mmCIF file of C-alpha atoms and ligand atoms in Angstrom:
data_model
loop_
_atom_site.group_PDB
_atom_site.id
_atom_site.type_symbol
_atom_site.label_atom_id
_atom_site.label_comp_id
_atom_site.label_asym_id
_atom_site.label_seq_id
_atom_site.Cartn_x
_atom_site.Cartn_y
_atom_site.Cartn_z
ATOM 1 C CA MET A 1 -8.046 2.712 40.703
ATOM 2 C CA ILE A 2 -8.989 0.333 37.929
ATOM 3 C CA GLU A 3 -6.382 -0.692 35.399
ATOM 4 C CA SER A 4 -7.488 -2.573 32.322
ATOM 5 C CA ALA A 5 -5.391 -5.177 30.503
ATOM 6 C CA ASN A 6 -3.571 -4.619 27.218
ATOM 7 C CA GLN A 7 -4.038 -7.439 24.689
ATOM 8 C CA SER A 8 -1.882 -7.876 21.605
ATOM 9 C CA VAL A 9 -3.703 -9.109 18.510
ATOM 10 C CA THR A 10 -3.096 -9.573 14.819
ATOM 11 C CA PHE A 11 -5.759 -8.750 12.273
ATOM 12 C CA ASP A 12 -5.077 -9.230 8.578
ATOM 13 C CA SER A 13 -1.327 -9.280 9.424
ATOM 14 C CA ILE A 14 -1.635 -5.954 11.233
ATOM 15 C CA SER A 15 -0.338 -5.949 14.831
ATOM 16 C CA LEU A 16 -2.300 -3.926 17.362
ATOM 17 C CA THR A 17 -2.503 -3.733 21.119
ATOM 18 C CA VAL A 18 -5.999 -3.306 22.460
ATOM 19 C CA LYS A 19 -6.614 -1.786 25.868
ATOM 20 C CA ARG A 20 -9.628 -3.743 27.106
ATOM 21 C CA GLU A 21 -11.592 -1.027 28.875
ATOM 22 C CA ASP A 22 -14.622 -2.976 27.738
ATOM 23 C CA LEU A 23 -13.785 -5.609 30.368
ATOM 24 C CA VAL A 24 -13.933 -3.106 33.233
ATOM 25 C CA HIS A 25 -17.616 -4.024 33.645
ATOM 26 C CA PRO A 26 -20.148 -5.980 31.528
ATOM 27 C CA GLN A 27 -22.742 -3.198 31.562
ATOM 28 C CA ILE A 28 -20.834 -0.014 32.304
ATOM 29 C CA SER A 29 -18.941 0.675 29.154
ATOM 30 C CA GLY A 30 -15.286 1.348 29.963
ATOM 31 C CA ASN A 31 -15.151 5.047 29.282
ATOM 32 C CA LYS A 32 -18.573 5.705 30.804
ATOM 33 C CA TYR A 33 -17.329 4.264 34.053
ATOM 34 C CA ARG A 34 -14.309 6.568 33.858
ATOM 35 C CA LYS A 35 -16.492 9.554 33.114
ATOM 36 C CA LEU A 36 -18.872 8.908 35.981
ATOM 37 C CA LYS A 37 -16.327 8.226 38.670
ATOM 38 C CA TYR A 38 -15.500 11.789 39.814
ATOM 39 C CA ASN A 39 -18.980 13.006 39.052
ATOM 40 C CA LEU A 40 -20.399 10.487 41.525
ATOM 41 C CA LEU A 41 -17.904 11.595 44.157
ATOM 42 C CA GLU A 42 -18.864 15.226 43.529
ATOM 43 C CA ALA A 43 -22.568 14.389 43.788
ATOM 44 C CA GLN A 44 -21.934 12.566 47.076
ATOM 45 C CA GLN A 45 -19.920 15.452 48.444
ATOM 46 C CA ARG A 46 -22.696 17.872 47.587
ATOM 47 C CA ALA A 47 -25.130 15.502 49.343
ATOM 48 C CA HIS A 48 -27.211 14.824 46.243
ATOM 49 C CA THR A 49 -29.376 11.731 46.272
ATOM 50 C CA THR A 50 -30.567 11.842 42.659
ATOM 51 C CA LEU A 51 -28.708 11.808 39.336
ATOM 52 C CA LEU A 52 -30.388 13.068 36.195
ATOM 53 C CA THR A 53 -29.018 12.594 32.734
ATOM 54 C CA PHE A 54 -29.941 12.299 29.036
ATOM 55 C CA GLY A 55 -29.627 9.768 26.264
ATOM 56 C CA GLY A 56 -31.040 7.893 23.279
ATOM 57 C CA ALA A 57 -32.508 4.442 22.858
ATOM 58 C CA TYR A 58 -29.243 2.468 22.947
ATOM 59 C CA SER A 59 -27.219 4.832 25.110
ATOM 60 C CA ASN A 60 -24.207 3.313 26.876
ATOM 61 C CA HIS A 61 -24.244 6.346 29.165
ATOM 62 C CA ILE A 62 -27.850 5.714 30.243
ATOM 63 C CA ALA A 63 -27.036 2.080 31.045
ATOM 64 C CA ALA A 64 -23.889 3.098 32.930
ATOM 65 C CA THR A 65 -25.614 5.824 34.944
ATOM 66 C CA ALA A 66 -28.473 3.495 35.882
ATOM 67 C CA PHE A 67 -26.049 0.851 37.088
ATOM 68 C CA ALA A 68 -23.899 3.358 38.972
ATOM 69 C CA GLY A 69 -26.993 4.767 40.669
ATOM 70 C CA LYS A 70 -27.988 1.329 41.861
ATOM 71 C CA LYS A 71 -24.508 0.470 43.041
ATOM 72 C CA TYR A 72 -23.780 3.732 44.845
ATOM 73 C CA GLY A 73 -27.238 4.480 46.183
ATOM 74 C CA PHE A 74 -28.507 7.290 43.972
ATOM 75 C CA LYS A 75 -31.965 7.601 42.507
ATOM 76 C CA THR A 76 -31.561 7.956 38.723
ATOM 77 C CA ILE A 77 -33.697 9.811 36.200
ATOM 78 C CA GLY A 78 -33.090 9.272 32.473
ATOM 79 C CA VAL A 79 -34.430 11.863 30.033
ATOM 80 C CA ILE A 80 -34.853 9.739 26.905
ATOM 81 C CA ARG A 81 -35.021 10.980 23.325
ATOM 82 C CA GLY A 82 -38.176 9.677 21.594
ATOM 83 C CA GLU A 83 -41.661 9.612 23.113
ATOM 84 C CA GLU A 84 -42.499 6.430 21.183
ATOM 85 C CA LEU A 85 -40.004 4.484 23.281
ATOM 86 C CA LYS A 86 -42.351 4.736 26.279
ATOM 87 C CA GLU A 87 -44.318 1.762 24.914
ATOM 88 C CA LYS A 88 -41.201 -0.158 23.903
ATOM 89 C CA ILE A 89 -39.188 -0.453 27.117
ATOM 90 C CA SER A 90 -39.650 -4.214 27.265
ATOM 91 C CA SER A 91 -38.324 -4.690 23.735
ATOM 92 C CA ASN A 92 -35.341 -2.389 24.180
ATOM 93 C CA ALA A 93 -32.450 -4.121 25.946
ATOM 94 C CA THR A 94 -30.780 -0.869 27.108
ATOM 95 C CA LEU A 95 -33.908 0.679 28.586
ATOM 96 C CA GLN A 96 -34.972 -2.613 30.061
ATOM 97 C CA TYR A 97 -31.642 -2.909 31.823
ATOM 98 C CA ALA A 98 -31.707 0.708 33.048
ATOM 99 C CA GLN A 99 -35.207 0.207 34.417
ATOM 100 C CA GLU A 100 -34.161 -2.958 36.227
ATOM 101 C CA CYS A 101 -31.419 -0.873 37.870
ATOM 102 C CA GLY A 102 -34.145 1.448 39.120
ATOM 103 C CA MET A 103 -33.876 4.285 36.625
ATOM 104 C CA GLN A 104 -37.044 6.336 36.136
ATOM 105 C CA PHE A 105 -37.628 7.597 32.597
ATOM 106 C CA GLU A 106 -38.861 10.900 31.261
ATOM 107 C CA PHE A 107 -39.581 10.333 27.563
ATOM 108 C CA VAL A 108 -39.495 13.472 25.445
ATOM 109 C CA SER A 109 -39.947 14.272 21.777
ATOM 110 C CA ARG A 110 -36.884 14.865 19.621
ATOM 111 C CA GLU A 111 -37.848 18.530 19.521
ATOM 112 C CA ALA A 112 -38.052 18.781 23.333
ATOM 113 C CA TYR A 113 -34.840 16.782 23.638
ATOM 114 C CA ARG A 114 -32.948 19.465 21.741
ATOM 115 C CA GLN A 115 -34.005 21.951 24.416
ATOM 116 C CA LYS A 116 -33.193 19.693 27.318
ATOM 117 C CA THR A 117 -30.652 21.970 28.958
ATOM 118 C CA GLU A 118 -32.728 25.170 28.750
ATOM 119 C CA PRO A 119 -33.241 26.567 32.266
ATOM 120 C CA SER A 120 -37.049 26.369 31.880
ATOM 121 C CA VAL A 121 -36.853 22.656 31.036
ATOM 122 C CA LEU A 122 -34.490 21.937 33.919
ATOM 123 C CA HIS A 123 -36.793 23.838 36.294
ATOM 124 C CA ARG A 124 -39.748 21.741 35.183
ATOM 125 C CA LEU A 125 -37.735 18.568 35.772
ATOM 126 C CA GLN A 126 -36.762 19.858 39.201
ATOM 127 C CA ASP A 127 -40.380 20.537 40.100
ATOM 128 C CA LYS A 128 -41.233 17.006 39.093
ATOM 129 C CA TYR A 129 -38.286 15.049 40.549
ATOM 130 C CA GLY A 130 -36.775 17.341 43.219
ATOM 131 C CA THR A 131 -33.196 18.595 43.152
ATOM 132 C CA PHE A 132 -30.686 16.504 41.238
ATOM 133 C CA TYR A 133 -27.053 16.301 40.201
ATOM 134 C CA LEU A 134 -27.018 16.833 36.467
ATOM 135 C CA VAL A 135 -24.721 14.596 34.452
ATOM 136 C CA PRO A 136 -24.445 15.994 30.913
ATOM 137 C CA GLU A 137 -25.364 14.020 27.805
ATOM 138 C CA GLY A 138 -22.622 11.508 27.057
ATOM 139 C CA GLY A 139 -21.256 12.334 30.524
ATOM 140 C CA THR A 140 -18.666 14.844 29.371
ATOM 141 C CA ASN A 141 -17.527 17.611 31.708
ATOM 142 C CA VAL A 142 -14.291 18.563 33.488
ATOM 143 C CA LEU A 143 -14.697 15.795 36.082
ATOM 144 C CA ALA A 144 -15.358 13.224 33.369
ATOM 145 C CA ILE A 145 -12.092 14.170 31.657
ATOM 146 C CA LYS A 146 -10.264 13.806 34.937
ATOM 147 C CA GLY A 147 -11.581 10.242 35.078
ATOM 148 C CA CYS A 148 -10.486 9.513 31.499
ATOM 149 C CA GLU A 149 -6.974 10.710 32.361
ATOM 150 C CA GLU A 150 -6.715 7.474 34.358
ATOM 151 C CA ILE A 151 -7.135 5.207 31.292
ATOM 152 C CA LEU A 152 -3.455 5.340 30.274
ATOM 153 C CA THR A 153 -0.877 4.045 32.702
ATOM 154 C CA ALA A 154 2.895 4.481 32.976
ATOM 155 C CA SER A 155 3.632 1.311 30.974
ATOM 156 C CA ASP A 156 1.639 2.672 28.006
ATOM 157 C CA ALA A 157 4.426 5.197 27.385
ATOM 158 C CA VAL A 158 6.024 2.654 24.992
ATOM 159 C CA PHE A 159 3.331 3.195 22.354
ATOM 160 C CA ASP A 160 3.804 5.620 19.455
ATOM 161 C CA ILE A 161 0.149 6.050 18.542
ATOM 162 C CA ILE A 162 -2.981 5.873 20.689
ATOM 163 C CA CYS A 163 -6.338 5.465 18.972
ATOM 164 C CA SER A 164 -9.744 6.229 20.440
ATOM 165 C CA SER A 165 -13.241 6.585 19.132
ATOM 166 C CA VAL A 166 -14.836 9.987 19.626
ATOM 167 C CA GLY A 167 -18.409 10.958 20.470
ATOM 168 C CA THR A 168 -18.514 14.130 22.557
ATOM 169 C CA GLY A 169 -14.706 14.281 22.782
ATOM 170 C CA GLY A 170 -14.387 13.849 26.538
ATOM 171 C CA THR A 171 -12.571 10.537 26.442
ATOM 172 C CA ILE A 172 -9.968 11.638 23.933
ATOM 173 C CA ALA A 173 -9.369 14.840 25.859
ATOM 174 C CA GLY A 174 -8.468 12.739 28.908
ATOM 175 C CA LEU A 175 -6.156 10.578 26.816
ATOM 176 C CA ILE A 176 -4.460 13.625 25.307
ATOM 177 C CA ASN A 177 -3.913 15.181 28.709
ATOM 178 C CA SER A 178 -2.320 12.065 30.113
ATOM 179 C CA ALA A 179 -0.295 10.956 27.046
ATOM 180 C CA GLN A 180 3.455 11.554 26.644
ATOM 181 C CA ALA A 181 4.550 14.513 24.503
ATOM 182 C CA GLN A 182 6.092 12.197 21.871
ATOM 183 C CA GLN A 183 2.910 10.119 21.521
ATOM 184 C CA LYS A 184 0.266 10.895 18.927
ATOM 185 C CA ILE A 185 -3.413 10.485 19.726
ATOM 186 C CA LEU A 186 -5.711 9.682 16.833
ATOM 187 C CA GLY A 187 -9.463 10.159 17.307
ATOM 188 C CA PHE A 188 -12.034 8.488 15.060
ATOM 189 C CA SER A 189 -15.212 10.472 15.007
ATOM 190 C CA SER A 190 -18.415 8.470 15.107
ATOM 191 C CA LEU A 191 -20.468 11.479 14.065
ATOM 192 C CA LYS A 192 -20.638 13.621 10.992
ATOM 193 C CA GLY A 193 -19.451 17.231 11.097
ATOM 194 C CA ASP A 194 -16.313 19.063 12.134
ATOM 195 C CA PHE A 195 -17.333 20.806 15.325
ATOM 196 C CA LEU A 196 -15.502 18.234 17.432
ATOM 197 C CA ASP A 197 -12.015 19.758 17.067
ATOM 198 C CA ALA A 198 -13.266 22.828 18.916
ATOM 199 C CA GLU A 199 -14.979 20.679 21.556
ATOM 200 C CA ILE A 200 -11.757 18.802 22.265
ATOM 201 C CA GLN A 201 -9.749 22.031 22.386
ATOM 202 C CA LYS A 202 -11.954 23.225 25.237
ATOM 203 C CA TYR A 203 -10.481 20.524 27.448
ATOM 204 C CA THR A 204 -6.846 20.379 26.440
ATOM 205 C CA THR A 205 -3.936 22.602 25.465
ATOM 206 C CA GLN A 206 -1.866 19.775 23.929
ATOM 207 C CA LYS A 207 -1.398 19.625 20.173
ATOM 208 C CA ASN A 208 -0.277 16.022 19.617
ATOM 209 C CA TRP A 209 -3.618 14.749 18.384
ATOM 210 C CA GLU A 210 -5.666 14.565 15.246
ATOM 211 C CA LEU A 211 -9.254 13.730 14.434
ATOM 212 C CA MET A 212 -10.171 11.348 11.608
ATOM 213 C CA THR A 213 -13.534 12.277 10.169
ATOM 214 C CA ASP A 214 -13.938 9.800 7.275
ATOM 215 C CA TYR A 215 -15.156 6.787 9.207
ATOM 216 C CA HIS A 216 -18.580 7.803 10.592
ATOM 217 C CA PHE A 217 -20.464 5.654 8.024
ATOM 218 C CA GLY A 218 -23.056 8.332 7.414
ATOM 219 C CA GLY A 219 -23.347 9.724 10.927
ATOM 220 C CA TYR A 220 -23.987 8.871 14.550
ATOM 221 C CA GLY A 221 -25.660 5.477 14.896
ATOM 222 C CA LYS A 222 -25.613 4.907 11.129
ATOM 223 C CA ILE A 223 -24.562 1.412 10.176
ATOM 224 C CA LYS A 224 -23.658 -0.137 6.832
ATOM 225 C CA PRO A 225 -23.358 -3.851 6.000
ATOM 226 C CA GLU A 226 -19.603 -3.538 5.343
ATOM 227 C CA LEU A 227 -19.171 -2.293 8.917
ATOM 228 C CA ILE A 228 -21.038 -5.311 10.284
ATOM 229 C CA THR A 229 -18.923 -7.644 8.107
ATOM 230 C CA PHE A 230 -15.763 -5.982 9.453
ATOM 231 C CA ILE A 231 -16.903 -6.280 13.071
ATOM 232 C CA ASN A 232 -17.684 -9.966 12.610
ATOM 233 C CA GLU A 233 -14.343 -10.667 10.902
ATOM 234 C CA PHE A 234 -12.441 -8.756 13.565
ATOM 235 C CA LYS A 235 -14.049 -10.793 16.298
ATOM 236 C CA GLU A 236 -13.505 -14.036 14.413
ATOM 237 C CA GLU A 237 -9.800 -13.341 14.008
ATOM 238 C CA THR A 238 -8.930 -11.606 17.289
ATOM 239 C CA GLY A 239 -11.617 -12.795 19.675
ATOM 240 C CA ILE A 240 -12.420 -9.192 20.500
ATOM 241 C CA PRO A 241 -16.023 -7.981 20.109
ATOM 242 C CA LEU A 242 -16.570 -4.439 18.839
ATOM 243 C CA ASP A 243 -19.698 -2.262 18.973
ATOM 244 C CA PRO A 244 -21.083 -0.731 15.769
ATOM 245 C CA ILE A 245 -21.453 2.865 17.082
ATOM 246 C CA TYR A 246 -17.910 3.582 18.235
ATOM 247 C CA THR A 247 -15.178 0.964 18.453
ATOM 248 C CA GLY A 248 -16.219 -0.848 15.249
ATOM 249 C CA LYS A 249 -15.929 2.359 13.231
ATOM 250 C CA MET A 250 -12.581 3.190 14.852
ATOM 251 C CA CYS A 251 -11.040 -0.239 14.155
ATOM 252 C CA TYR A 252 -12.377 -0.156 10.594
ATOM 253 C CA GLY A 253 -10.691 3.248 10.218
ATOM 254 C CA ILE A 254 -7.364 2.055 11.669
ATOM 255 C CA VAL A 255 -7.225 -0.960 9.338
ATOM 256 C CA ASP A 256 -8.306 1.104 6.355
ATOM 257 C CA MET A 257 -5.640 3.743 7.035
ATOM 258 C CA ILE A 258 -2.922 1.101 7.361
ATOM 259 C CA ARG A 259 -4.035 -0.582 4.129
ATOM 260 C CA HIS A 260 -3.814 2.786 2.351
ATOM 261 C CA ASP A 261 -0.438 3.702 3.929
ATOM 262 C CA LEU A 262 -2.002 6.577 5.853
ATOM 263 C CA LEU A 263 -0.837 4.976 9.066
ATOM 264 C CA ASP A 264 2.568 3.317 9.525
ATOM 265 C CA LYS A 265 2.045 -0.241 10.692
ATOM 266 C CA THR A 266 5.582 -0.515 12.038
ATOM 267 C CA LYS A 267 4.603 1.997 14.752
ATOM 268 C CA ARG A 268 3.420 0.632 18.070
ATOM 269 C CA ILE A 269 -0.300 1.267 18.086
ATOM 270 C CA LEU A 270 -2.486 1.182 21.199
ATOM 271 C CA VAL A 271 -6.213 0.950 20.512
ATOM 272 C CA ILE A 272 -8.512 1.974 23.355
ATOM 273 C CA HIS A 273 -11.532 -0.335 23.463
ATOM 274 C CA THR A 274 -14.023 1.974 25.119
ATOM 275 C CA GLY A 275 -16.678 -0.737 25.456
ATOM 276 C CA GLY A 276 -20.252 -0.111 24.309
ATOM 277 C CA LEU A 277 -21.031 -3.801 23.957
ATOM 278 C CA GLN A 278 -24.318 -3.520 25.848
ATOM 279 C CA GLY A 279 -25.750 -1.750 22.800
ATOM 280 C CA ILE A 280 -25.220 -4.672 20.408
ATOM 281 C CA GLN A 281 -28.392 -6.512 21.433
ATOM 282 C CA GLY A 282 -30.582 -3.522 20.664
ATOM 283 C CA ILE A 283 -28.822 -2.765 17.375
ATOM 284 C CA ASN A 284 -29.227 -6.404 16.332
ATOM 285 C CA GLU A 285 -32.973 -6.170 16.992
ATOM 286 C CA LYS A 286 -33.052 -3.199 14.637
ATOM 287 C CA LEU A 287 -30.902 -4.938 11.997
ATOM 288 C CA ARG A 288 -33.174 -8.002 12.181
ATOM 289 C CA ARG A 289 -36.254 -5.827 11.467
ATOM 290 C CA GLN A 290 -34.440 -4.377 8.464
ATOM 291 C CA GLN A 291 -33.422 -7.919 7.397
ATOM 292 C CA LEU A 292 -29.740 -6.977 7.425
ATOM 293 C CA PRO A 293 -26.859 -9.195 8.559
ATOM 294 C CA LEU A 294 -26.418 -9.282 12.360
ATOM 295 C CA ILE A 295 -23.454 -8.753 14.624
ATOM 296 C CA THR A 296 -22.370 -12.242 15.673
HETATM 297 C C1 PLP B 301 -19.616 7.249 24.741
HETATM 298 C C2 PLP B 301 -18.665 6.362 24.045
HETATM 299 C C3 PLP B 301 -17.604 6.872 23.282
HETATM 300 C C4 PLP B 301 -17.386 8.333 23.061
HETATM 301 O O1 PLP B 301 -16.859 8.951 24.189
HETATM 302 P P1 PLP B 301 -16.807 10.528 24.233
HETATM 303 O O2 PLP B 301 -16.143 10.814 25.505
HETATM 304 O O3 PLP B 301 -18.223 11.007 24.229
HETATM 305 O O4 PLP B 301 -16.083 11.034 23.069
HETATM 306 C C5 PLP B 301 -16.727 5.969 22.692
HETATM 307 N N1 PLP B 301 -16.905 4.654 22.822
HETATM 308 C C6 PLP B 301 -17.930 4.124 23.515
HETATM 309 C C7 PLP B 301 -18.078 2.687 23.555
HETATM 310 C C8 PLP B 301 -18.835 4.962 24.145
HETATM 311 O O5 PLP B 301 -19.865 4.426 24.842
#
């Protein structure tokens, strides 16, 4: 079982401990590795030879699944949102990497992507690629949560507050299930909307958690210059790189809450760095086209 290191840092005289799940693997984002682990074992047990999953242009989950397929001997199919990306594989770092790992792509329109789990769509994919083990978008299912329950270890019981970024809610559900009753788990949503509370409740019965919904910067994948500035300052001062989709927004939120006395900085705070750094290159290409400051 992989255990990642805890690193104590100070940012703007705020003391934090960062669990470096991002260092678990350079391409497989920390939590995506956790989420795949038991799904791969299940696929093996059911004698599947192909994994099929879904994702967007910069998806950490697509990169992780492609790598895992190569490493553990599965064929991988990635259903990718956006038909226009078909012509852009070579200029998209994430897709390029996934392809090098052997992933085959099925590019679909945004409209078709919304219907990706309809039985008729899955049947068509099966006709085309043969039977497959389906890994859900973002990788979240019961087995994924079981994997995320392995992020916290016994020595983490000393922390008062555990912070995580939230996409589909799978990672935080695992953290909640494995945390101590006296610990509080704070989730920072990287998407707009308040459907996530219900998503998380599907996977846990614990109540010692809360979702922060003010730090999505306009929605999933939306980036503002002040977020980039923060990410660059955080790295400069702590040496820890953050991604702009998840961990950057979470750390911005933690610091902002402490500055506004919404979070007590004398508490022992553990910040889960879920990784996502593979996406930076692609985001920087986009920022460059928009002539915005880059992530350094
Ligand atoms: C996918 C991802 C998340 C969100 O995880 P969920 O389990 O979907 O909530 C957070 N951080 C990073 C870096 C991710 O890649």
